[in-house]
Tab-separated table of C-alpha atoms and ligand atoms in Angstrom:
chain	number	residue	atom	x	y	z
A	1	UNK	CA	0.961	-14.433	-5.755
A	2	UNK	CA	1.660	-16.826	-8.117
A	3	UNK	CA	-1.841	-18.566	-7.480
A	4	UNK	CA	-3.398	-14.928	-7.739
A	5	UNK	CA	-1.805	-14.118	-11.062
A	6	UNK	CA	-2.926	-17.434	-12.448
A	7	UNK	CA	-6.184	-17.271	-11.104
A	8	UNK	CA	-6.780	-13.785	-12.521
A	9	UNK	CA	-5.574	-14.598	-15.903
A	10	UNK	CA	-7.702	-17.815	-15.935
A	11	UNK	CA	-10.739	-15.860	-14.683
A	12	UNK	CA	-10.341	-12.913	-17.134
A	13	UNK	CA	-9.889	-15.208	-20.147
A	14	UNK	CA	-12.947	-17.489	-19.206
A	15	UNK	CA	-14.998	-14.308	-19.033
A	16	UNK	CA	-13.620	-12.929	-22.173
A	17	UNK	CA	-14.347	-16.201	-24.113
A	18	UNK	CA	-17.937	-16.681	-22.639
A	19	UNK	CA	-18.760	-13.239	-23.546
A	20	UNK	CA	-17.633	-13.496	-27.017
A	21	UNK	CA	-19.266	-16.893	-27.566
A	22	UNK	CA	-22.373	-15.310	-26.474
A	23	UNK	CA	-22.139	-12.386	-28.460
A	24	UNK	CA	-21.138	-14.420	-31.565
A	25	UNK	CA	-24.060	-16.632	-30.887
A	26	UNK	CA	-26.398	-13.410	-30.912
A	27	UNK	CA	-25.013	-12.306	-34.216
A	28	UNK	CA	-25.481	-15.641	-35.538
A	29	UNK	CA	-29.144	-16.150	-34.455
A	30	UNK	CA	-29.791	-12.664	-36.086
A	31	UNK	CA	-28.193	-13.678	-39.052
A	32	UNK	CA	-30.236	-16.867	-39.562
A	33	UNK	CA	-33.301	-15.143	-38.794
A	34	UNK	CA	-32.570	-12.438	-41.646
A	35	UNK	CA	-31.826	-15.453	-43.991
A	36	UNK	CA	-35.081	-17.039	-43.140
A	37	UNK	CA	-36.870	-13.534	-43.827
A	38	UNK	CA	-35.447	-12.743	-47.096
A	39	UNK	CA	-35.899	-16.453	-48.093
A	40	UNK	CA	-39.726	-16.335	-47.316
A	41	UNK	CA	-39.920	-12.664	-49.286
A	42	UNK	CA	-38.069	-14.364	-52.345
A	43	UNK	CA	-40.586	-17.332	-52.022
A	44	UNK	CA	-43.609	-14.998	-51.988
A	45	UNK	CA	-42.275	-13.150	-54.688
A	46	UNK	CA	-41.629	-16.213	-56.785
A	47	UNK	CA	-45.240	-17.532	-56.185
A	48	UNK	CA	-46.732	-14.165	-57.054
A	49	UNK	CA	-45.173	-14.300	-60.634
A	50	UNK	CA	-46.882	-17.483	-61.404
A	51	UNK	CA	-50.202	-15.962	-60.202
A	52	UNK	CA	-53.056	-15.481	-62.785
A	53	UNK	CA	-55.173	-12.225	-62.825
A	54	UNK	CA	-58.312	-13.786	-61.564
A	55	UNK	CA	-59.025	-15.117	-58.054
A	56	UNK	CA	-60.431	-18.602	-59.149
A	57	UNK	CA	-57.243	-19.198	-61.367
A	58	UNK	CA	-55.002	-18.148	-58.540
A	59	UNK	CA	-56.664	-20.689	-56.073
A	60	UNK	CA	-56.221	-23.294	-58.502
A	61	UNK	CA	-52.531	-22.484	-59.105
A	62	UNK	CA	-52.123	-22.333	-55.287
A	63	UNK	CA	-53.906	-25.605	-54.715
A	64	UNK	CA	-51.620	-27.073	-57.263
A	65	UNK	CA	-48.780	-26.132	-54.890
A	66	UNK	CA	-50.133	-28.295	-52.362
A	67	UNK	CA	-49.526	-28.370	-48.500
A	68	UNK	CA	-46.397	-27.963	-46.679
A	69	UNK	CA	-45.598	-28.439	-43.027
A	70	UNK	CA	-43.250	-25.254	-43.189
A	71	UNK	CA	-44.430	-22.935	-45.555
A	72	UNK	CA	-48.085	-21.529	-44.928
A	73	UNK	CA	-49.647	-19.522	-48.152
A	74	UNK	CA	-52.741	-17.683	-47.682
A	75	UNK	CA	-54.762	-15.669	-50.372
A	76	UNK	CA	-56.887	-12.834	-49.187
A	77	UNK	CA	-59.297	-10.394	-50.765
A	78	UNK	CA	-58.864	-6.747	-50.452
A	79	UNK	CA	-61.931	-6.973	-48.230
A	80	UNK	CA	-60.026	-9.459	-45.996
A	81	UNK	CA	-61.903	-12.486	-46.924
A	82	UNK	CA	-59.740	-15.741	-47.075
A	83	UNK	CA	-59.752	-17.269	-50.510
A	84	UNK	CA	-57.365	-19.903	-50.055
A	85	UNK	CA	-54.838	-21.426	-47.126
A	86	UNK	CA	-52.969	-24.567	-47.745
A	87	UNK	CA	-53.228	-25.355	-43.879
A	88	UNK	CA	-56.582	-24.505	-42.885
A	89	UNK	CA	-60.037	-24.294	-44.467
A	90	UNK	CA	-60.665	-20.800	-45.771
A	91	UNK	CA	-64.467	-20.958	-44.758
A	92	UNK	CA	-63.649	-21.358	-41.120
A	93	UNK	CA	-61.003	-18.504	-41.124
A	94	UNK	CA	-62.184	-15.024	-39.884
A	95	UNK	CA	-61.658	-11.889	-41.887
A	96	UNK	CA	-58.073	-10.821	-42.114
A	97	UNK	CA	-58.174	-7.342	-42.701
A	98	UNK	CA	-57.013	-6.218	-39.323
A	99	UNK	CA	-53.626	-8.277	-39.621
A	100	UNK	CA	-51.021	-5.678	-39.718
A	101	UNK	CA	-48.951	-7.371	-42.797
A	102	UNK	CA	-52.195	-7.246	-44.791
A	103	UNK	CA	-52.905	-3.700	-43.900
A	104	UNK	CA	-49.541	-2.607	-45.126
A	105	UNK	CA	-49.721	-4.835	-48.066
A	106	UNK	CA	-52.955	-3.186	-49.215
A	107	UNK	CA	-51.667	0.414	-48.521
A	108	UNK	CA	-48.065	-0.027	-49.879
A	109	UNK	CA	-47.935	-3.362	-51.844
A	110	UNK	CA	-46.082	-5.298	-49.265
A	111	UNK	CA	-46.123	-5.829	-45.576
A	112	UNK	CA	-44.438	-8.097	-42.852
A	113	UNK	CA	-44.900	-8.964	-39.314
A	114	UNK	CA	-44.012	-11.188	-36.540
A	115	UNK	CA	-46.227	-12.627	-33.823
A	116	UNK	CA	-47.221	-15.641	-32.108
A	117	UNK	CA	-49.844	-18.032	-33.583
A	118	UNK	CA	-52.175	-19.679	-31.024
A	119	UNK	CA	-53.218	-22.249	-33.721
A	120	UNK	CA	-49.680	-23.489	-34.235
A	121	UNK	CA	-48.208	-22.356	-30.895
A	122	UNK	CA	-45.230	-20.658	-32.430
A	123	UNK	CA	-43.673	-17.671	-33.334
A	124	UNK	CA	-44.738	-16.850	-37.039
A	125	UNK	CA	-43.106	-14.710	-39.474
A	126	UNK	CA	-45.663	-13.238	-42.034
A	127	UNK	CA	-44.961	-11.519	-45.471
A	128	UNK	CA	-47.753	-10.338	-47.508
A	129	UNK	CA	-47.791	-9.225	-51.225
A	130	UNK	CA	-50.465	-7.291	-53.091
A	131	UNK	CA	-51.071	-8.976	-56.641
A	132	UNK	CA	-51.946	-7.171	-59.639
A	133	UNK	CA	-55.803	-7.784	-59.014
A	134	UNK	CA	-55.622	-6.550	-55.558
A	135	UNK	CA	-55.823	-9.834	-53.957
A	136	UNK	CA	-53.026	-10.389	-51.196
A	137	UNK	CA	-50.778	-13.171	-51.071
A	138	UNK	CA	-49.403	-14.010	-47.843
A	139	UNK	CA	-46.820	-16.495	-46.851
A	140	UNK	CA	-45.787	-17.416	-43.457
A	141	UNK	CA	-42.943	-19.464	-41.787
A	142	UNK	CA	-42.524	-20.938	-38.232
A	143	UNK	CA	-39.425	-19.089	-36.641
A	144	UNK	CA	-38.873	-21.981	-34.286
A	145	UNK	CA	-37.080	-23.659	-37.067
A	146	UNK	CA	-34.230	-20.941	-37.165
A	147	UNK	CA	-33.926	-21.175	-33.402
A	148	UNK	CA	-33.506	-24.967	-33.789
A	149	UNK	CA	-31.015	-24.301	-36.657
A	150	UNK	CA	-29.046	-21.884	-34.148
A	151	UNK	CA	-29.087	-24.402	-31.402
A	152	UNK	CA	-27.317	-26.950	-33.631
A	153	UNK	CA	-24.279	-24.661	-33.165
A	154	UNK	CA	-24.473	-24.860	-29.605
A	155	UNK	CA	-22.622	-28.208	-28.842
A	156	UNK	CA	-19.571	-26.640	-31.246
A	157	UNK	CA	-19.655	-23.654	-29.184
A	158	UNK	CA	-19.179	-25.365	-25.833
A	159	UNK	CA	-16.622	-27.358	-27.250
A	160	UNK	CA	-14.843	-24.238	-28.298
A	161	UNK	CA	-15.199	-22.814	-24.927
A	162	UNK	CA	-13.796	-25.725	-23.231
A	163	UNK	CA	-11.001	-25.986	-25.575
A	164	UNK	CA	-10.114	-22.504	-25.209
A	165	UNK	CA	-10.378	-22.424	-21.483
A	166	UNK	CA	-7.897	-25.478	-21.349
A	167	UNK	CA	-5.569	-23.602	-23.568
A	168	UNK	CA	-5.856	-20.487	-21.432
A	169	UNK	CA	-5.007	-22.499	-18.259
A	170	UNK	CA	-1.899	-23.762	-19.866
A	171	UNK	CA	-0.900	-20.432	-21.165
A	172	UNK	CA	-1.514	-18.924	-17.779
A	173	UNK	CA	0.800	-21.317	-16.037
A	174	UNK	CA	3.289	-20.596	-18.430
A	175	UNK	CA	2.776	-16.871	-18.162
A	176	UNK	CA	2.628	-17.013	-14.276
A	177	UNK	CA	5.779	-18.730	-14.020
A	178	UNK	CA	7.478	-16.478	-16.586
A	179	UNK	CA	5.983	-13.503	-14.799
A	180	UNK	CA	7.596	-14.855	-11.502
A	181	UNK	CA	11.037	-16.077	-12.693
A	182	UNK	CA	12.541	-12.703	-12.423
A	183	UNK	CA	11.057	-12.006	-9.087
A	184	UNK	CA	12.065	-15.019	-7.632
A	185	UNK	CA	15.600	-14.707	-9.129
A	186	UNK	CA	16.392	-11.600	-7.515
A	187	UNK	CA	19.060	-11.619	-4.839
A	188	UNK	CA	17.587	-9.512	-2.087
A	189	UNK	CA	21.012	-8.580	-0.771
A	190	UNK	CA	22.556	-7.519	-3.933
A	191	UNK	CA	19.476	-6.836	-6.428
A	192	UNK	CA	20.311	-6.559	-10.215
A	193	UNK	CA	18.604	-3.674	-11.476
A	194	UNK	CA	19.143	-4.222	-15.131
A	195	UNK	CA	17.003	-7.553	-15.181
A	196	UNK	CA	14.178	-6.318	-12.864
A	197	UNK	CA	10.942	-5.086	-13.529
A	198	UNK	CA	10.733	-1.391	-13.812
A	199	UNK	CA	7.699	-1.276	-11.531
A	200	UNK	CA	9.574	-3.163	-8.626
A	201	UNK	CA	12.427	-0.853	-8.519
A	202	UNK	CA	10.727	1.527	-5.919
A	203	UNK	CA	10.092	-1.673	-3.651
A	204	UNK	CA	13.644	-2.840	-4.033
A	205	UNK	CA	15.183	0.657	-3.446
A	206	UNK	CA	13.232	0.289	0.081
A	207	UNK	CA	14.766	-3.079	0.572
A	208	UNK	CA	18.119	-1.969	-0.260
A	209	UNK	CA	17.750	0.944	1.967
A	210	UNK	CA	16.444	-1.205	4.924
A	211	UNK	CA	19.169	-3.698	4.415
A	212	UNK	CA	21.660	-0.620	4.540
A	213	UNK	CA	19.939	0.650	7.763
A	214	UNK	CA	19.957	-2.869	9.243
A	215	UNK	CA	23.664	-3.379	8.264
A	216	UNK	CA	24.646	0.015	9.776
A	217	UNK	CA	22.617	-0.566	12.882
A	218	UNK	CA	24.185	-4.145	13.121
A	219	UNK	CA	27.518	-2.339	12.978
A	220	UNK	CA	26.873	0.219	15.676
A	221	UNK	CA	25.299	-2.567	17.865
A	222	UNK	CA	28.575	-4.583	17.395
A	223	UNK	CA	31.116	-1.479	17.971
A	224	UNK	CA	28.846	-0.588	20.972
A	225	UNK	CA	29.313	-4.208	22.412
A	226	UNK	CA	33.063	-4.019	21.851
A	227	UNK	CA	33.212	-0.642	23.270
A	228	UNK	CA	31.375	-1.450	26.242
A	229	UNK	CA	33.332	-4.601	27.008
A	230	UNK	CA	36.475	-2.307	26.598
A	231	UNK	CA	35.211	0.470	28.852
A	232	UNK	CA	33.838	-1.952	31.565
A	233	UNK	CA	37.301	-3.792	31.494
A	234	UNK	CA	39.579	-0.898	32.047
A	235	UNK	CA	38.163	-0.066	35.589
A	236	UNK	CA	37.732	-3.614	36.583
A	237	UNK	CA	41.244	-4.339	35.627
A	238	UNK	CA	42.498	-1.698	37.640
A	239	UNK	CA	40.338	-2.796	40.650
A	240	UNK	CA	41.357	-6.358	40.327
A	241	UNK	CA	44.881	-5.091	40.180
A	242	UNK	CA	44.866	-3.013	43.370
A	243	UNK	CA	42.847	-5.544	45.270
A	244	UNK	CA	45.626	-8.347	44.342
A	245	UNK	CA	48.338	-6.047	45.466
A	246	UNK	CA	46.739	-5.547	48.975
A	247	UNK	CA	46.075	-9.336	49.151
A	248	UNK	CA	49.721	-10.068	48.417
A	249	UNK	CA	50.924	-7.718	51.070
A	250	UNK	CA	52.693	-5.512	48.254
A	251	UNK	CA	51.094	-2.287	49.685
A	252	UNK	CA	52.609	-0.668	52.797
A	253	UNK	CA	50.045	-0.068	55.496
A	254	UNK	CA	50.447	3.655	55.052
A	255	UNK	CA	49.391	3.457	51.333
A	256	UNK	CA	46.254	1.160	52.065
A	257	UNK	CA	43.944	4.158	52.455
A	258	UNK	CA	45.131	5.561	49.163
A	259	UNK	CA	44.375	2.085	47.414
A	260	UNK	CA	41.031	1.929	48.869
A	261	UNK	CA	40.404	5.510	47.498
A	262	UNK	CA	41.331	4.012	44.147
A	263	UNK	CA	39.228	1.157	44.210
A	264	UNK	CA	36.238	3.261	45.231
A	265	UNK	CA	36.641	5.661	42.594
A	266	UNK	CA	37.110	3.234	40.020
A	267	UNK	CA	33.871	1.335	41.175
A	268	UNK	CA	32.085	4.752	40.993
A	269	UNK	CA	32.930	5.120	37.465
A	270	UNK	CA	32.003	1.432	36.942
A	271	UNK	CA	28.557	2.414	38.341
A	272	UNK	CA	28.356	5.733	36.203
A	273	UNK	CA	29.014	3.760	32.997
A	274	UNK	CA	26.890	0.926	33.823
A	275	UNK	CA	23.890	3.497	34.688
A	276	UNK	CA	24.530	5.295	31.121
A	277	UNK	CA	24.577	1.929	29.520
A	278	UNK	CA	21.283	0.987	30.985
A	279	UNK	CA	19.769	4.448	29.926
A	280	UNK	CA	20.938	3.985	26.254
A	281	UNK	CA	19.528	0.765	25.894
A	282	UNK	CA	16.284	1.531	27.173
A	283	UNK	CA	16.192	4.491	24.861
A	284	UNK	CA	17.138	1.988	22.151
A	285	UNK	CA	14.339	-0.293	22.808
A	286	UNK	CA	11.642	2.338	22.611
A	287	UNK	CA	11.122	3.788	19.021
A	288	UNK	CA	9.594	6.791	19.877
A	289	UNK	CA	8.098	8.489	23.072
A	290	UNK	CA	5.750	5.900	24.598
A	291	UNK	CA	4.302	8.126	27.218
A	292	UNK	CA	4.216	11.654	25.682
A	293	UNK	CA	2.505	14.280	27.585
A	294	UNK	CA	2.403	17.977	28.045
A	295	UNK	CA	5.434	18.840	29.698
A	296	UNK	CA	6.917	22.200	30.938
A	297	UNK	CA	10.363	22.193	29.727
A	298	UNK	CA	11.464	25.181	31.865
A	299	UNK	CA	10.239	23.711	35.060
A	300	UNK	CA	12.459	20.418	34.190
A	301	UNK	CA	15.433	22.721	33.355
A	302	UNK	CA	15.276	24.769	36.657
A	303	UNK	CA	14.853	21.271	38.564
A	304	UNK	CA	18.036	20.150	36.802
A	305	UNK	CA	19.969	23.355	37.685
A	306	UNK	CA	19.067	23.140	41.361
A	307	UNK	CA	20.256	19.466	41.258
A	308	UNK	CA	23.684	20.182	39.505
A	309	UNK	CA	24.190	23.656	41.497
A	310	UNK	CA	26.372	22.198	44.046
A	311	UNK	CA	28.624	20.627	41.653
A	312	UNK	CA	29.232	24.060	40.030
A	313	UNK	CA	29.507	25.855	43.299
A	314	UNK	CA	32.266	23.349	44.216
A	315	UNK	CA	34.363	24.814	41.097
A	316	UNK	CA	33.105	28.338	41.547
A	317	UNK	CA	31.204	28.190	38.459
A	318	UNK	CA	28.132	30.305	38.148
A	319	UNK	CA	24.743	29.277	36.658
A	320	UNK	CA	22.524	32.038	35.249
A	321	UNK	CA	19.240	30.939	34.210
A	322	UNK	CA	16.607	33.019	32.109
A	323	UNK	CA	13.525	32.081	30.405
A	324	UNK	CA	9.702	31.256	30.953
A	325	UNK	CA	7.454	28.376	30.952
A	326	UNK	CA	7.262	26.452	27.667
A	327	UNK	CA	5.279	23.456	26.917
A	328	UNK	CA	6.186	20.524	24.693
A	329	UNK	CA	4.872	16.960	24.084
A	330	UNK	CA	7.318	14.850	25.616
A	331	UNK	CA	8.428	12.102	28.193
A	332	UNK	CA	9.554	13.664	31.254
A	333	UNK	CA	12.275	11.206	32.158
A	334	UNK	CA	13.913	11.777	28.527
A	335	UNK	CA	13.718	15.433	28.772
A	336	UNK	CA	15.466	15.556	32.328
A	337	UNK	CA	18.355	13.191	30.970
A	338	UNK	CA	18.649	15.543	27.944
A	339	UNK	CA	18.829	18.671	30.119
A	340	UNK	CA	20.972	17.140	32.851
A	341	UNK	CA	23.827	15.827	30.360
A	342	UNK	CA	23.986	19.104	28.521
A	343	UNK	CA	24.205	21.090	31.673
A	344	UNK	CA	26.346	18.644	33.475
A	345	UNK	CA	28.833	18.787	30.343
A	346	UNK	CA	28.794	22.632	30.769
A	347	UNK	CA	29.863	22.350	34.146
A	348	UNK	CA	32.566	19.318	33.586
A	349	UNK	CA	34.288	20.897	30.617
A	350	UNK	CA	33.970	24.507	32.141
A	351	UNK	CA	37.086	26.485	33.594
A	352	UNK	CA	37.220	27.019	37.374
A	353	UNK	CA	35.010	30.043	38.121
A	354	UNK	CA	33.397	30.046	34.639
A	355	UNK	CA	29.772	30.666	33.752
A	356	UNK	CA	26.850	28.749	32.335
A	357	UNK	CA	24.045	30.760	30.702
A	358	UNK	CA	20.732	28.663	30.379
A	359	UNK	CA	17.814	29.613	28.369
A	360	UNK	CA	14.451	27.794	28.029
A	361	UNK	CA	11.387	29.166	26.419
A	362	UNK	CA	9.889	30.062	23.283
A	363	UNK	CA	12.245	31.137	20.337
A	364	UNK	CA	10.076	31.794	16.988
A	365	UNK	CA	7.921	28.909	16.389
A	366	UNK	CA	9.990	26.580	18.542
A	367	UNK	CA	10.499	25.884	22.240
A	368	UNK	CA	14.193	26.107	22.813
A	369	UNK	CA	16.763	25.049	25.469
A	370	UNK	CA	20.098	26.821	24.923
A	371	UNK	CA	23.154	25.903	27.172
A	372	UNK	CA	26.160	28.352	26.951
A	373	UNK	CA	29.409	27.801	28.756
A	374	UNK	CA	32.856	29.730	29.091
A	375	UNK	CA	34.715	26.090	28.998
A	376	UNK	CA	37.648	24.535	27.103
A	377	UNK	CA	35.501	24.478	23.815
A	378	UNK	CA	35.502	21.698	21.330
A	379	UNK	CA	37.833	21.451	18.157
A	380	UNK	CA	35.928	22.141	14.881
A	381	UNK	CA	37.093	18.656	13.499
A	382	UNK	CA	35.396	16.861	16.534
A	383	UNK	CA	32.226	18.763	16.376
A	384	UNK	CA	30.455	16.227	14.079
A	385	UNK	CA	31.686	13.318	16.299
A	386	UNK	CA	30.752	14.382	19.883
A	387	UNK	CA	27.197	12.463	19.669
A	388	UNK	CA	28.685	9.222	18.543
A	389	UNK	CA	28.702	6.755	21.553
A	390	UNK	CA	32.032	6.635	23.664
A	391	UNK	CA	33.291	9.464	21.618
A	392	UNK	CA	35.476	11.916	23.822
A	393	UNK	CA	37.812	14.663	22.548
A	394	UNK	CA	40.208	14.259	25.278
A	395	UNK	CA	39.742	10.787	26.899
A	396	UNK	CA	41.813	11.367	29.900
A	397	UNK	CA	40.229	14.749	30.661
A	398	UNK	CA	36.689	13.196	30.251
A	399	UNK	CA	37.863	10.362	32.558
A	400	UNK	CA	39.080	12.753	35.345
A	401	UNK	CA	35.719	14.735	35.161
A	402	UNK	CA	33.965	11.580	35.352
A	403	UNK	CA	32.912	11.388	31.441
A	404	UNK	CA	31.769	8.072	29.934
A	405	UNK	CA	31.289	9.430	26.317
A	406	UNK	CA	27.600	8.292	26.520
A	407	UNK	CA	26.000	11.579	27.560
A	408	UNK	CA	25.663	13.220	24.138
A	409	UNK	CA	24.490	9.909	22.488
A	410	UNK	CA	21.583	9.936	25.194
A	411	UNK	CA	21.008	13.835	24.428
A	412	UNK	CA	20.972	12.964	20.557
A	413	UNK	CA	18.567	9.919	21.102
A	414	UNK	CA	16.209	11.768	23.319
A	415	UNK	CA	16.005	14.685	20.908
A	416	UNK	CA	15.237	12.354	17.946
A	417	UNK	CA	12.507	10.742	19.773
A	418	UNK	CA	10.903	13.968	20.500
A	419	UNK	CA	11.566	15.221	16.843
A	420	UNK	CA	13.871	18.117	18.030
A	421	UNK	CA	16.788	19.366	16.511
A	422	UNK	CA	20.347	19.869	18.073
A	423	UNK	CA	23.118	22.395	17.104
A	424	UNK	CA	26.556	22.995	18.635
A	425	UNK	CA	28.598	26.296	18.162
A	426	UNK	CA	32.096	26.108	20.085
A	427	UNK	CA	35.245	28.076	20.090
A	428	UNK	CA	38.415	26.269	21.397
A	429	UNK	CA	39.259	28.033	24.620
A	430	UNK	CA	36.144	30.225	24.575
A	431	UNK	CA	33.263	28.114	25.239
A	432	UNK	CA	30.461	25.768	23.772
A	433	UNK	CA	26.740	26.411	23.168
A	434	UNK	CA	24.365	23.755	22.597
A	435	UNK	CA	20.925	24.489	21.448
A	436	UNK	CA	17.962	22.102	21.215
A	437	UNK	CA	14.655	23.265	19.739
A	438	UNK	CA	11.417	21.206	20.252
A	439	UNK	CA	8.201	21.661	18.729
A	440	UNK	CA	5.706	23.558	20.836
A	441	UNK	CA	2.973	21.336	22.591
A	442	UNK	CA	-0.313	20.886	20.745
A	443	UNK	CA	-3.656	19.195	21.984
A	444	UNK	CA	-3.724	15.707	20.287
A	445	UNK	CA	-6.389	15.578	17.687
A	446	UNK	CA	-9.335	13.549	18.105
A	447	UNK	CA	-8.090	11.450	15.153
A	448	UNK	CA	-4.914	10.655	16.950
A	449	UNK	CA	-6.575	10.160	20.033
A	450	UNK	CA	-8.856	7.593	18.695
A	451	UNK	CA	-6.031	6.031	16.869
A	452	UNK	CA	-4.332	5.700	20.303
A	453	UNK	CA	-7.389	3.928	21.584
A	454	UNK	CA	-7.753	1.435	18.951
A	455	UNK	CA	-3.929	0.568	19.309
A	456	UNK	CA	-4.671	0.176	22.820
A	457	UNK	CA	-7.512	-1.850	22.418
A	458	UNK	CA	-5.712	-4.084	20.152
B	1	LIG	P1	31.279	12.365	28.486
B	1	LIG	O1	30.646	11.505	29.304
B	1	LIG	O2	32.780	12.073	28.039
B	1	LIG	O3	31.123	13.838	28.723
B	1	LIG	P2	29.655	13.183	26.069
B	1	LIG	O4	28.990	12.233	25.165
B	1	LIG	O5	28.680	13.945	27.056
B	1	LIG	O6	30.767	12.304	26.952
B	1	LIG	O7	30.361	14.150	25.413
B	1	LIG	C1	31.267	13.630	24.477
B	1	LIG	C2	32.535	14.705	24.314
B	1	LIG	O8	32.302	15.728	23.790
B	1	LIG	C3	33.120	14.788	25.825
B	1	LIG	O9	34.021	13.779	26.265
B	1	LIG	C4	33.920	16.097	25.614
B	1	LIG	O10	35.154	15.901	24.900
B	1	LIG	C5	32.922	16.893	24.521
B	1	LIG	N1	32.027	17.836	25.174
B	1	LIG	C6	30.661	17.680	25.494
B	1	LIG	N2	30.263	18.804	25.871
B	1	LIG	C7	31.270	19.673	26.043
B	1	LIG	C8	31.233	21.130	26.477
B	1	LIG	N3	30.303	21.835	26.828
B	1	LIG	N4	32.636	21.704	26.098
B	1	LIG	C9	33.444	21.126	25.804
B	1	LIG	N5	33.522	19.784	25.331
B	1	LIG	C10	32.440	18.879	25.624
């Protein structure tokens, strides 16, 4: 960035300097040319003032002026015949009536023109003046002398360009350092907005936001690791304790079976926990739905109900299903886990002989899954927290019904991945209703298909 700013300033200054010097040179050349023109006019008019009235006297006067390398004087009759020329012999010169400056001088009293003379191979400026007797006095000057004059200024101009560019490089260096200093001095963890460029605020707002998100994610990760260790330690301590008691002969032979049962159920709990943790970390790894496809939500919901039905029947709970086929863009495994956890909770936290009402299908513009139970309900103050990892309203109750505190976090994660919204309504002692609304299935657009193919190709 530093180099870029430096290079940009240097190239802008160089371009501006070169352009302005060229423009100045143009103005300067033009000025010199104008001065040369008005000089020639003045000289012609001065000579004309000393001219006699008859041609012979005029020729004599002019001959008196003598020849000059620079200034060419010609005297021409109104018929175009050359009477005198200080650089050539008048007899050898052709009729001059066709020359534009002569035509104009005969008609208006004076005339001028600029053209290339083959005789002296140079650009010549002519000025012609009609004398009182009708003869034309013409003066001419080589214009290359003005160009030479102008070119004399070139070394000074080049020196000025080099000096200005060196100065510009020095200033650019200082400027770059000054521009970069406030940026380099910004503390990314704690940016001070009062000394920051206004233009950088949106960027630093985003960085601050990202920092906060990262800190939060890091905190959640740390809490999660601590919770995982704690959750795993509890059943393992119990298993180890029971096993040691048996090993040390502290358990009566009659109780061995009971202890075996306790060890088995604590192990089951461990397996349940580990499975949920694995599921959740798999979800954490994927940022979105990797393999989205057309999924019939209702088919998955009906499959989940038949899988969980035996669990419900054991406690005399009845599951009612209503709805119709409805399609979403989704990942079938994630949707199975989402539906499974919500319906499983509706059974686990239900009363014996209770009811679970499941609906899946279109509702307005969305595809809805709603699960309503007649269970124990959730206290108002816990409603916001039940989606947190390892959060359980009643720890011991959750444990007895085989809960890990991770089910609803898996549900929330899957819903976020699918861009779905979740809402919970619950009345303590009456029941709970959890509703998830998905966006309906839409054909992937050609553009997004191409994007996907490109990404795959990369
Ligand atoms: P768990 O594995 O303990 O069921 P979840 O994350 O699935 O964990 O749920 C978190 C907590 O929310 C549960 O421990 C329970 O207290 C409460 N909960 C979830 N679903 C229901 C429900 N349908 N009825 C009553 N309480 C519920």
